[in-house]
Amino acid sequence: MKKGSVELVGVVKRYGESTAVRNIDLHIEGGSYCCLLGPSGCGKSTTLRMIAGHESVSEGDILLNNRNVTTLPPRKRGTALMFQNYALFPHLNSLDNVAFSLKIAGVSRQERHSRALEMLKLVNMESFFEAFPEQLSGGQQQRVALARALINQPEVILLDEPLSALDPFLRTRMRAELKRIQQQLGITFIHVTHSQEEAFALADQVVVMNNGYIEQVDKPIGIFSRPSTAFVASFIGGHNIIEGTLTDSGLTTGDERLIRLESTPLGDTDNKAAVSLRCDRIQISPQPFESAQPDPMRVESVEYQGSYVHLRGQFSDGLGLSVFQSDADYLAAPLNAGDQAFVGWRHTDLNPLRPGSDIAPGL
Ligand code: ADP
């Protein structure tokens, strides 16, 4: 097994009467980049802090490299947590901020400064070694904080919303830097975010959380191409969720509209079921075509998004669909709000969803 593996077994966190994390099992491979993704309040930071040892565990175990660390203090785990607000010491320059924990450990001045400079080089901040935090931009402070977290050579680094305070341009740049540093060092990164774009760009493994539970664990491409629940499909965006009742011939939705299915989703006791369908996998045209639904839908809105156009429409029985059409296809036969449009899809693009999951709030 590669160094830096993390295992959560039946982990629960309660705060008084309320439960923030509900019995989660998770394996994170050593040397991988893992993102905990989900809306605010779903338990991501609590999970991260329990791995770091900054929060106690109500039930269950946390293993690092197969060693049970559930009750160990943070400094004995081989982990380092980078706080959201960076928490740099205002009275110390960059070099001494990075070297601080080595000073506490009694490492000589010369050695700790040379190791701190190495870390500042890694994050491209060596020329700012004498600068104090107030003289640095938010992005620069963050690099120093990252160097400080890395100086004790942790096997696992834990990052709580590390990019959220940065402006969008800097966020994209720093994101690439994080990935470069993780690949260069080969250590495990566990990164909390509520941005699916960030998680998809960075992660080898995405863990989608909702309401204290894990909804799905997969590579980004697996999450996007085959979301397992309605919550995941709605949270990551770009998907339609079609709900209905299962019959022998398929999924019946709205007023008797039949959606033929390639594979049978699991219905609940009333045979209610749902499938997801990617918005970019729907063909749309003013004219009927072979795989089109028998009746057209009415286009309700058209939004230009650059490389694609987002059309929303509704059938007469109430079924609504979002369609992403490439700009080239759109320009070849432009549709406007109020127009009739035929839509169709391949049955293999209908993705069965596990029952019993909500749709993400606000969507
Ligand atoms: P996220 O990081 O996904 O936004 P958190 O892990 O911070 O979510 O919080 C999960 C839940 O636990 C929330 O309902 C939050 O209010 C609650 N919570 C977090 N920390 C505490 C605490 N120290 N005391 C009481 N409740 C807490």
PDB file of C-alpha atoms and ligand atoms in Angstrom, residues 15 18-21 38-47 49 55 160-161 192, ligand 1:
ATOM      1  CA  TYR A  15     -22.728  17.758  18.356  1.00  0.00           C
ATOM      2  CA  SER A  18     -27.496  16.999  16.082  1.00  0.00           C
ATOM      3  CA  THR A  19     -25.435  14.655  13.888  1.00  0.00           C
ATOM      4  CA  ALA A  20     -22.985  16.299  11.477  1.00  0.00           C
ATOM      5  CA  VAL A  21     -21.457  13.100  10.028  1.00  0.00           C
ATOM      6  CA  GLY A  38     -20.938  19.120  -1.193  1.00  0.00           C
ATOM      7  CA  PRO A  39     -23.091  22.072  -0.176  1.00  0.00           C
ATOM      8  CA  SER A  40     -22.472  24.139   2.929  1.00  0.00           C
ATOM      9  CA  GLY A  41     -23.271  22.257   6.153  1.00  0.00           C
ATOM     10  CA  CYS A  42     -23.061  18.724   4.710  1.00  0.00           C
ATOM     11  CA  GLY A  43     -20.202  17.671   7.030  1.00  0.00           C
ATOM     12  CA  LYS A  44     -17.095  18.148   4.850  1.00  0.00           C
ATOM     13  CA  SER A  45     -15.059  20.296   7.266  1.00  0.00           C
ATOM     14  CA  THR A  46     -16.063  18.164  10.237  1.00  0.00           C
ATOM     15  CA  THR A  47     -14.796  15.072   8.380  1.00  0.00           C
ATOM     16  CA  ARG A  49     -11.024  18.054  11.078  1.00  0.00           C
ATOM     17  CA  GLU A  55     -12.196  17.230  16.214  1.00  0.00           C
ATOM     18  CA  ASP A 160     -10.295  23.396   4.014  1.00  0.00           C
ATOM     19  CA  GLU A 161     -11.744  25.509   1.152  1.00  0.00           C
ATOM     20  CA  VAL A 192     -12.751  20.399   0.960  1.00  0.00           C
TER      21      VAL A 192
HETATM   22  P1  ADP B   1     -19.420  21.875   5.704  1.00  0.00           P
HETATM   23  O1  ADP B   1     -17.939  21.866   5.891  1.00  0.00           O
HETATM   24  O2  ADP B   1     -19.872  20.827   4.722  1.00  0.00           O
HETATM   25  O3  ADP B   1     -19.973  23.216   5.368  1.00  0.00           O
HETATM   26  P2  ADP B   1     -19.525  21.342   8.541  1.00  0.00           P
HETATM   27  O4  ADP B   1     -18.756  20.092   8.693  1.00  0.00           O
HETATM   28  O5  ADP B   1     -18.827  22.613   8.892  1.00  0.00           O
HETATM   29  O6  ADP B   1     -20.124  21.426   7.077  1.00  0.00           O
HETATM   30  O7  ADP B   1     -20.853  21.264   9.419  1.00  0.00           O
HETATM   31  C1  ADP B   1     -21.721  20.148   9.385  1.00  0.00           C
HETATM   32  C2  ADP B   1     -22.830  20.383  10.390  1.00  0.00           C
HETATM   33  O8  ADP B   1     -22.310  20.347  11.708  1.00  0.00           O
HETATM   34  C3  ADP B   1     -23.528  21.720  10.233  1.00  0.00           C
HETATM   35  O9  ADP B   1     -24.886  21.544  10.472  1.00  0.00           O
HETATM   36  C4  ADP B   1     -22.888  22.561  11.300  1.00  0.00           C
HETATM   37  O10 ADP B   1     -23.767  23.559  11.760  1.00  0.00           O
HETATM   38  C5  ADP B   1     -22.607  21.542  12.399  1.00  0.00           C
HETATM   39  N1  ADP B   1     -21.421  21.903  13.198  1.00  0.00           N
HETATM   40  C6  ADP B   1     -20.161  22.042  12.749  1.00  0.00           C
HETATM   41  N2  ADP B   1     -19.310  22.370  13.748  1.00  0.00           N
HETATM   42  C7  ADP B   1     -20.068  22.432  14.880  1.00  0.00           C
HETATM   43  C8  ADP B   1     -19.795  22.699  16.256  1.00  0.00           C
HETATM   44  N3  ADP B   1     -18.548  22.980  16.679  1.00  0.00           N
HETATM   45  N4  ADP B   1     -20.835  22.658  17.117  1.00  0.00           N
HETATM   46  C9  ADP B   1     -22.081  22.369  16.700  1.00  0.00           C
HETATM   47  N5  ADP B   1     -22.416  22.097  15.433  1.00  0.00           N
HETATM   48  C10 ADP B   1     -21.429  22.123  14.528  1.00  0.00           C
END
